[in-house]
Coordinates of C-alpha atoms in Angstrom, one line a residue:
Chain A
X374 CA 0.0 0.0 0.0
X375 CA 1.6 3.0 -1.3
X376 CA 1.7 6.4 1.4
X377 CA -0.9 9.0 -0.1
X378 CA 0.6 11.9 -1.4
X379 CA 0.8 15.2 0.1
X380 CA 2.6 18.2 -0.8
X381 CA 6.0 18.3 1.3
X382 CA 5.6 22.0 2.0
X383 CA 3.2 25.0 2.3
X384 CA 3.6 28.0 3.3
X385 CA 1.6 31.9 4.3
X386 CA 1.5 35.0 6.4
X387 CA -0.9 35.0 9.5
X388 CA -4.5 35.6 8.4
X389 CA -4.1 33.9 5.0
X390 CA -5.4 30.4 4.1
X391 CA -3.8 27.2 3.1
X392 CA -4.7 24.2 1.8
X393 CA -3.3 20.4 2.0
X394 CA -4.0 18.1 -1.0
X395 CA -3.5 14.1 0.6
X396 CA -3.8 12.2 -3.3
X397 CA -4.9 8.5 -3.1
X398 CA -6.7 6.1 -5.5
X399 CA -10.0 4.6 -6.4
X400 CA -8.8 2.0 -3.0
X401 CA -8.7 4.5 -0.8
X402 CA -9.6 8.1 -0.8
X403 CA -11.7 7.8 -3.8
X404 CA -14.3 5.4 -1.9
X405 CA -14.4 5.8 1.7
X406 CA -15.4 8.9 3.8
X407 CA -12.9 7.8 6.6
X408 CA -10.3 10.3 5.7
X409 CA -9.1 12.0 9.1
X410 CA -6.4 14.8 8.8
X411 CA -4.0 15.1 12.3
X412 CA -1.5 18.2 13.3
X413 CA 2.1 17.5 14.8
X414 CA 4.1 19.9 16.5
X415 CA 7.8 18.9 16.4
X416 CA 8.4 16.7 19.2
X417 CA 4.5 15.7 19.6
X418 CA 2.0 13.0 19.0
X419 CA -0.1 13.5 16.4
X420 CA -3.5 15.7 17.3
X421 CA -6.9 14.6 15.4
X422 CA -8.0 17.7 13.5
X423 CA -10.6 16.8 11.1
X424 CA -12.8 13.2 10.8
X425 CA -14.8 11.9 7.9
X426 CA -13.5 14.0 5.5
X427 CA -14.9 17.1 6.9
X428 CA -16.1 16.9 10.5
X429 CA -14.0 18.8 13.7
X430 CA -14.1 17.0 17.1
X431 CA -14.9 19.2 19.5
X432 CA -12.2 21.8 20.4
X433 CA -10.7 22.4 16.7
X434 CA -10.9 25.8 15.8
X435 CA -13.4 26.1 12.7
X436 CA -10.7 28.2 10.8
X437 CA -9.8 24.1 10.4
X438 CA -12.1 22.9 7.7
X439 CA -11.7 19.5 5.1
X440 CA -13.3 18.2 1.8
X441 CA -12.5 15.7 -0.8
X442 CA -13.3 15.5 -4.3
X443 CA -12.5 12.3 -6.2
X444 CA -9.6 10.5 -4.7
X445 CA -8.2 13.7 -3.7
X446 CA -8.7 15.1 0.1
X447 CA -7.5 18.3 1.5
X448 CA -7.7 20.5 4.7
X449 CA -7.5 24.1 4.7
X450 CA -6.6 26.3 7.5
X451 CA -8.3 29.8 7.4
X452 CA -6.9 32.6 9.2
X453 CA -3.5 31.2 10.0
X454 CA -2.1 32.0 13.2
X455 CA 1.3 31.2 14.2
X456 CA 0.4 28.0 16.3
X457 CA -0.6 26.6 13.2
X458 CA 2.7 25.8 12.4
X459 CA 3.4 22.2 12.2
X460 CA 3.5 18.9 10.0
X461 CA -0.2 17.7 9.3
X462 CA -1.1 14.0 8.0
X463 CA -4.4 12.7 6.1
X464 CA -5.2 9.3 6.5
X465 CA -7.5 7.1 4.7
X466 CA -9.1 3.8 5.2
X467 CA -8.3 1.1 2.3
X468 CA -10.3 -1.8 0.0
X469 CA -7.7 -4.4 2.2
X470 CA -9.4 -3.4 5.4
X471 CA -5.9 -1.2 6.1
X472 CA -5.1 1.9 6.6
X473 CA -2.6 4.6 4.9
X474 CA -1.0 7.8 6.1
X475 CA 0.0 10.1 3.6
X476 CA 3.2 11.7 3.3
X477 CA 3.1 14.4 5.5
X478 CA 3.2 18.1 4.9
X479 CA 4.8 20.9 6.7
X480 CA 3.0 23.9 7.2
X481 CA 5.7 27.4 8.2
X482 CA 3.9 30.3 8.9
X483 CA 5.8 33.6 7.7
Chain B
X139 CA -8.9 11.8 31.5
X140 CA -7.8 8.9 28.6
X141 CA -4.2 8.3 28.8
X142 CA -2.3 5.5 26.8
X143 CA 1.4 5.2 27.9
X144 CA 3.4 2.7 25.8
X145 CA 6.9 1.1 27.4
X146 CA 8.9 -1.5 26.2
X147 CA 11.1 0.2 23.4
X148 CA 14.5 0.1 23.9
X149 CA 18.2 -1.1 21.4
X150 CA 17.9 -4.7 19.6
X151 CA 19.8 -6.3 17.8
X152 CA 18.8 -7.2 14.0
X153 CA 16.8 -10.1 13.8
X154 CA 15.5 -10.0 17.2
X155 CA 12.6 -9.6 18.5
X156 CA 10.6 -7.3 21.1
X157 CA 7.0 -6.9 22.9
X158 CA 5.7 -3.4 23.2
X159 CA 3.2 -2.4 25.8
X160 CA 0.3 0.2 25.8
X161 CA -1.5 0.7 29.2
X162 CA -5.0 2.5 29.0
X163 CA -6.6 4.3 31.4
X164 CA -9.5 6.9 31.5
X165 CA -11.9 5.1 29.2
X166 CA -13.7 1.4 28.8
X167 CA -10.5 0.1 27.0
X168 CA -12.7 -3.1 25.9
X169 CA -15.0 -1.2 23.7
X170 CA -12.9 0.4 21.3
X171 CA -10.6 -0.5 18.6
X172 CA -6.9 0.4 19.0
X173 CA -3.7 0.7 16.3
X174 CA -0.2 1.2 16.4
X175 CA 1.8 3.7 14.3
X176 CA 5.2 4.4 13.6
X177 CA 7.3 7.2 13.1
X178 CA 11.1 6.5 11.6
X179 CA 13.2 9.7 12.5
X180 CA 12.7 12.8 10.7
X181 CA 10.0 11.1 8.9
X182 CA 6.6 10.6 8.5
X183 CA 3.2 8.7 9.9
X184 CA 3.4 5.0 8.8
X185 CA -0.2 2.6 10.0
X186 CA 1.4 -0.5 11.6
X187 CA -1.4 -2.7 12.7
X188 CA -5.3 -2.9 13.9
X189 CA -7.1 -4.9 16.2
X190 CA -11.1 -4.7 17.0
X191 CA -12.9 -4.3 20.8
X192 CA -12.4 -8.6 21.5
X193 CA -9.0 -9.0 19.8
X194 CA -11.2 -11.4 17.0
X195 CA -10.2 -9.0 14.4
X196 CA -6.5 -7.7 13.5
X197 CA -5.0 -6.2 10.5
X198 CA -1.6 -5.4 9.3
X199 CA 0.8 -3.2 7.1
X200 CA 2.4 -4.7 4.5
X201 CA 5.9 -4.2 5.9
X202 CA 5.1 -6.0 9.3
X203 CA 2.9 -8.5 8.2
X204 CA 4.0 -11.9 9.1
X205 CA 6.7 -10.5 11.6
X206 CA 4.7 -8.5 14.3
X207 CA 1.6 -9.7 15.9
X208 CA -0.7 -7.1 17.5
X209 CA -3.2 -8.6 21.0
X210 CA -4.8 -6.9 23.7
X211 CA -5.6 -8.3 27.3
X212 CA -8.7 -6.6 28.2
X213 CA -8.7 -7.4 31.7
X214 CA -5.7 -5.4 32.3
X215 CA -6.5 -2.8 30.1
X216 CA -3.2 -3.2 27.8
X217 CA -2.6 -3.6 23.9
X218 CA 0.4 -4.9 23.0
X219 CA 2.6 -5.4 20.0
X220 CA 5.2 -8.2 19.7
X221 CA 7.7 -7.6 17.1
X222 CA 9.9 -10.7 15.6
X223 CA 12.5 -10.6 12.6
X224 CA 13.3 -7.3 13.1
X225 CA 15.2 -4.3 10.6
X226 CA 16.9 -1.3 10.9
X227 CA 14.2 -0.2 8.7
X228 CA 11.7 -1.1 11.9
X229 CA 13.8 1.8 14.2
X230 CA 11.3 4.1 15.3
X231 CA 9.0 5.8 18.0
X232 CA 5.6 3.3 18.3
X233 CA 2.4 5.0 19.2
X234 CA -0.9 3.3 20.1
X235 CA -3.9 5.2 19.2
X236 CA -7.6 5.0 20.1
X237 CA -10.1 4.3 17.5
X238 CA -12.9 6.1 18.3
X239 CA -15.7 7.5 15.5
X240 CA -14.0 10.1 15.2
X241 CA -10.9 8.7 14.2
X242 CA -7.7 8.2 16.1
X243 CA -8.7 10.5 18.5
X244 CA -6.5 9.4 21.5
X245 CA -2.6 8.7 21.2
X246 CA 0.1 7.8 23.3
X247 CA 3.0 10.1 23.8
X248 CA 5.3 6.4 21.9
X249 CA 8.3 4.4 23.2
X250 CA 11.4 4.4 20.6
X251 CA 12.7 1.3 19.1
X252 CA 16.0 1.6 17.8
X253 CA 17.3 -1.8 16.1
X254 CA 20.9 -1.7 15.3
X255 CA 23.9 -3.9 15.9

Protein backbone atom coordinates (compact mmCIF):
# COMPACT_ATOMS: atom_id res chain seq x y z
CA UNK A 1 0.00 0.00 0.00
CA UNK A 2 1.59 3.00 -1.25
CA UNK A 3 1.68 6.36 1.41
CA UNK A 4 -0.87 9.00 -0.08
CA UNK A 5 0.58 11.87 -1.41
CA UNK A 6 0.75 15.24 0.08
CA UNK A 7 2.56 18.23 -0.80
CA UNK A 8 6.03 18.34 1.28
CA UNK A 9 5.62 22.03 2.02
CA UNK A 10 3.22 24.97 2.32
CA UNK A 11 3.65 28.05 3.35
CA UNK A 12 1.59 31.89 4.35
CA UNK A 13 1.51 34.97 6.43
CA UNK A 14 -0.91 34.96 9.50
CA UNK A 15 -4.52 35.60 8.40
CA UNK A 16 -4.10 33.90 4.98
CA UNK A 17 -5.38 30.43 4.11
CA UNK A 18 -3.77 27.23 3.13
CA UNK A 19 -4.72 24.15 1.79
CA UNK A 20 -3.31 20.42 1.96
CA UNK A 21 -4.02 18.14 -0.97
CA UNK A 22 -3.55 14.06 0.58
CA UNK A 23 -3.77 12.20 -3.26
CA UNK A 24 -4.91 8.50 -3.09
CA UNK A 25 -6.66 6.06 -5.54
CA UNK A 26 -9.98 4.55 -6.36
CA UNK A 27 -8.83 1.96 -3.01
CA UNK A 28 -8.67 4.51 -0.75
CA UNK A 29 -9.58 8.06 -0.85
CA UNK A 30 -11.72 7.80 -3.84
CA UNK A 31 -14.27 5.40 -1.86
CA UNK A 32 -14.39 5.81 1.69
CA UNK A 33 -15.40 8.87 3.85
CA UNK A 34 -12.91 7.80 6.56
CA UNK A 35 -10.32 10.27 5.73
CA UNK A 36 -9.13 11.99 9.08
CA UNK A 37 -6.43 14.75 8.79
CA UNK A 38 -4.04 15.09 12.31
CA UNK A 39 -1.51 18.24 13.30
CA UNK A 40 2.11 17.46 14.80
CA UNK A 41 4.11 19.92 16.48
CA UNK A 42 7.83 18.92 16.38
CA UNK A 43 8.40 16.74 19.23
CA UNK A 44 4.48 15.74 19.58
CA UNK A 45 2.01 12.99 18.99
CA UNK A 46 -0.14 13.51 16.44
CA UNK A 47 -3.50 15.70 17.26
CA UNK A 48 -6.91 14.56 15.41
CA UNK A 49 -7.96 17.67 13.46
CA UNK A 50 -10.59 16.84 11.10
CA UNK A 51 -12.82 13.24 10.83
CA UNK A 52 -14.75 11.89 7.90
CA UNK A 53 -13.47 13.97 5.46
CA UNK A 54 -14.90 17.14 6.91
CA UNK A 55 -16.07 16.91 10.54
CA UNK A 56 -13.96 18.78 13.70
CA UNK A 57 -14.10 16.97 17.11
CA UNK A 58 -14.93 19.20 19.51
CA UNK A 59 -12.18 21.79 20.44
CA UNK A 60 -10.71 22.37 16.73
CA UNK A 61 -10.87 25.76 15.85
CA UNK A 62 -13.40 26.11 12.74
CA UNK A 63 -10.69 28.24 10.82
CA UNK A 64 -9.83 24.06 10.38
CA UNK A 65 -12.14 22.89 7.68
CA UNK A 66 -11.69 19.51 5.12
CA UNK A 67 -13.33 18.19 1.82
CA UNK A 68 -12.45 15.70 -0.78
CA UNK A 69 -13.31 15.49 -4.31
CA UNK A 70 -12.53 12.34 -6.17
CA UNK A 71 -9.65 10.52 -4.75
CA UNK A 72 -8.24 13.72 -3.65
CA UNK A 73 -8.74 15.15 0.08
CA UNK A 74 -7.54 18.30 1.49
CA UNK A 75 -7.67 20.46 4.70
CA UNK A 76 -7.52 24.14 4.67
CA UNK A 77 -6.64 26.29 7.53
CA UNK A 78 -8.30 29.75 7.39
CA UNK A 79 -6.95 32.61 9.19
CA UNK A 80 -3.51 31.20 10.00
CA UNK A 81 -2.06 31.99 13.19
CA UNK A 82 1.34 31.18 14.20
CA UNK A 83 0.42 28.01 16.26
CA UNK A 84 -0.59 26.57 13.16
CA UNK A 85 2.73 25.79 12.36
CA UNK A 86 3.36 22.18 12.20
CA UNK A 87 3.54 18.92 9.97
CA UNK A 88 -0.22 17.70 9.28
CA UNK A 89 -1.08 14.04 8.03
CA UNK A 90 -4.42 12.70 6.12
CA UNK A 91 -5.23 9.27 6.55
CA UNK A 92 -7.53 7.07 4.70
CA UNK A 93 -9.07 3.75 5.17
CA UNK A 94 -8.29 1.14 2.33
CA UNK A 95 -10.28 -1.84 0.00
CA UNK A 96 -7.75 -4.39 2.18
CA UNK A 97 -9.37 -3.44 5.41
CA UNK A 98 -5.94 -1.22 6.09
CA UNK A 99 -5.13 1.93 6.56
CA UNK A 100 -2.62 4.62 4.87
CA UNK A 101 -1.02 7.84 6.08
CA UNK A 102 0.02 10.10 3.56
CA UNK A 103 3.23 11.73 3.27
CA UNK A 104 3.10 14.35 5.54
CA UNK A 105 3.16 18.09 4.86
CA UNK A 106 4.77 20.91 6.72
CA UNK A 107 3.02 23.90 7.23
CA UNK A 108 5.72 27.38 8.17
CA UNK A 109 3.86 30.29 8.94
CA UNK A 110 5.82 33.60 7.67
CA UNK B 1 -8.87 11.79 31.45
CA UNK B 2 -7.76 8.91 28.56
CA UNK B 3 -4.16 8.34 28.76
CA UNK B 4 -2.28 5.52 26.76
CA UNK B 5 1.42 5.17 27.93
CA UNK B 6 3.37 2.69 25.79
CA UNK B 7 6.87 1.12 27.40
CA UNK B 8 8.87 -1.51 26.20
CA UNK B 9 11.08 0.24 23.43
CA UNK B 10 14.52 0.11 23.93
CA UNK B 11 18.21 -1.09 21.44
CA UNK B 12 17.93 -4.67 19.63
CA UNK B 13 19.75 -6.34 17.82
CA UNK B 14 18.82 -7.20 13.99
CA UNK B 15 16.84 -10.13 13.79
CA UNK B 16 15.54 -10.04 17.19
CA UNK B 17 12.57 -9.57 18.49
CA UNK B 18 10.64 -7.31 21.11
CA UNK B 19 7.02 -6.87 22.95
CA UNK B 20 5.74 -3.36 23.16
CA UNK B 21 3.16 -2.41 25.78
CA UNK B 22 0.25 0.22 25.76
CA UNK B 23 -1.47 0.66 29.18
CA UNK B 24 -5.03 2.47 28.98
CA UNK B 25 -6.60 4.27 31.44
CA UNK B 26 -9.52 6.86 31.50
CA UNK B 27 -11.94 5.13 29.18
CA UNK B 28 -13.68 1.43 28.81
CA UNK B 29 -10.50 0.06 27.05
CA UNK B 30 -12.70 -3.14 25.93
CA UNK B 31 -15.04 -1.21 23.70
CA UNK B 32 -12.88 0.43 21.31
CA UNK B 33 -10.63 -0.48 18.57
CA UNK B 34 -6.95 0.36 19.03
CA UNK B 35 -3.73 0.66 16.32
CA UNK B 36 -0.24 1.22 16.43
CA UNK B 37 1.75 3.68 14.31
CA UNK B 38 5.18 4.39 13.56
CA UNK B 39 7.32 7.22 13.07
CA UNK B 40 11.12 6.50 11.62
CA UNK B 41 13.23 9.68 12.52
CA UNK B 42 12.71 12.77 10.66
CA UNK B 43 9.97 11.05 8.93
CA UNK B 44 6.58 10.60 8.46
CA UNK B 45 3.24 8.65 9.92
CA UNK B 46 3.39 4.95 8.81
CA UNK B 47 -0.16 2.62 10.00
CA UNK B 48 1.37 -0.46 11.64
CA UNK B 49 -1.42 -2.71 12.75
CA UNK B 50 -5.25 -2.92 13.90
CA UNK B 51 -7.14 -4.87 16.22
CA UNK B 52 -11.12 -4.69 17.03
CA UNK B 53 -12.86 -4.30 20.75
CA UNK B 54 -12.38 -8.63 21.46
CA UNK B 55 -8.98 -9.04 19.76
CA UNK B 56 -11.22 -11.41 16.99
CA UNK B 57 -10.20 -8.96 14.44
CA UNK B 58 -6.54 -7.71 13.48
CA UNK B 59 -4.98 -6.21 10.46
CA UNK B 60 -1.64 -5.36 9.28
CA UNK B 61 0.80 -3.21 7.14
CA UNK B 62 2.43 -4.71 4.47
CA UNK B 63 5.88 -4.17 5.94
CA UNK B 64 5.08 -5.96 9.28
CA UNK B 65 2.90 -8.46 8.21
CA UNK B 66 3.98 -11.87 9.12
CA UNK B 67 6.65 -10.52 11.63
CA UNK B 68 4.67 -8.47 14.28
CA UNK B 69 1.55 -9.67 15.89
CA UNK B 70 -0.70 -7.13 17.50
CA UNK B 71 -3.18 -8.56 20.99
CA UNK B 72 -4.82 -6.94 23.68
CA UNK B 73 -5.56 -8.33 27.32
CA UNK B 74 -8.73 -6.57 28.24
CA UNK B 75 -8.71 -7.39 31.71
CA UNK B 76 -5.70 -5.39 32.35
CA UNK B 77 -6.49 -2.77 30.10
CA UNK B 78 -3.24 -3.21 27.79
CA UNK B 79 -2.58 -3.58 23.94
CA UNK B 80 0.36 -4.85 23.00
CA UNK B 81 2.63 -5.40 20.03
CA UNK B 82 5.24 -8.21 19.66
CA UNK B 83 7.74 -7.60 17.12
CA UNK B 84 9.91 -10.69 15.57
CA UNK B 85 12.51 -10.60 12.62
CA UNK B 86 13.35 -7.32 13.12
CA UNK B 87 15.23 -4.27 10.62
CA UNK B 88 16.86 -1.29 10.90
CA UNK B 89 14.20 -0.23 8.74
CA UNK B 90 11.67 -1.05 11.85
CA UNK B 91 13.78 1.75 14.15
CA UNK B 92 11.30 4.09 15.31
CA UNK B 93 9.03 5.76 18.05
CA UNK B 94 5.58 3.34 18.28
CA UNK B 95 2.40 5.04 19.17
CA UNK B 96 -0.91 3.31 20.11
CA UNK B 97 -3.87 5.16 19.23
CA UNK B 98 -7.64 4.99 20.11
CA UNK B 99 -10.13 4.32 17.54
CA UNK B 100 -12.86 6.10 18.35
CA UNK B 101 -15.71 7.47 15.50
CA UNK B 102 -14.03 10.08 15.16
CA UNK B 103 -10.94 8.68 14.15
CA UNK B 104 -7.69 8.22 16.07
CA UNK B 105 -8.72 10.55 18.53
CA UNK B 106 -6.50 9.39 21.49
CA UNK B 107 -2.59 8.73 21.20
CA UNK B 108 0.07 7.76 23.32
CA UNK B 109 3.04 10.06 23.83
CA UNK B 110 5.31 6.36 21.86
CA UNK B 111 8.26 4.45 23.19
CA UNK B 112 11.37 4.38 20.62
CA UNK B 113 12.73 1.31 19.13
CA UNK B 114 15.97 1.65 17.76
CA UNK B 115 17.27 -1.82 16.06
CA UNK B 116 20.93 -1.68 15.27
CA UNK B 117 23.86 -3.87 15.89
Amino acid sequence: QSALTQPPSVSGSPGQSVTISCSGTISDVGSYNRVSWYQQPPGTAPKLMIYEVSYRPSGVPDRFSGSKSGNTASLTISGLQAEDEADYFCISYTSSSTFVFGTGTKVTVL
Amino acid sequence: EVQLVESGGGLVQPGGSLRLSCAASGFTFSNYWLHWVRQAPGKGLEWVSRINSDGSNTSYADSVKDRFTISRDNAKNTLYLQMNSLRAGDTAVYYCARQSKYGLDWWGQGTLLTVSS
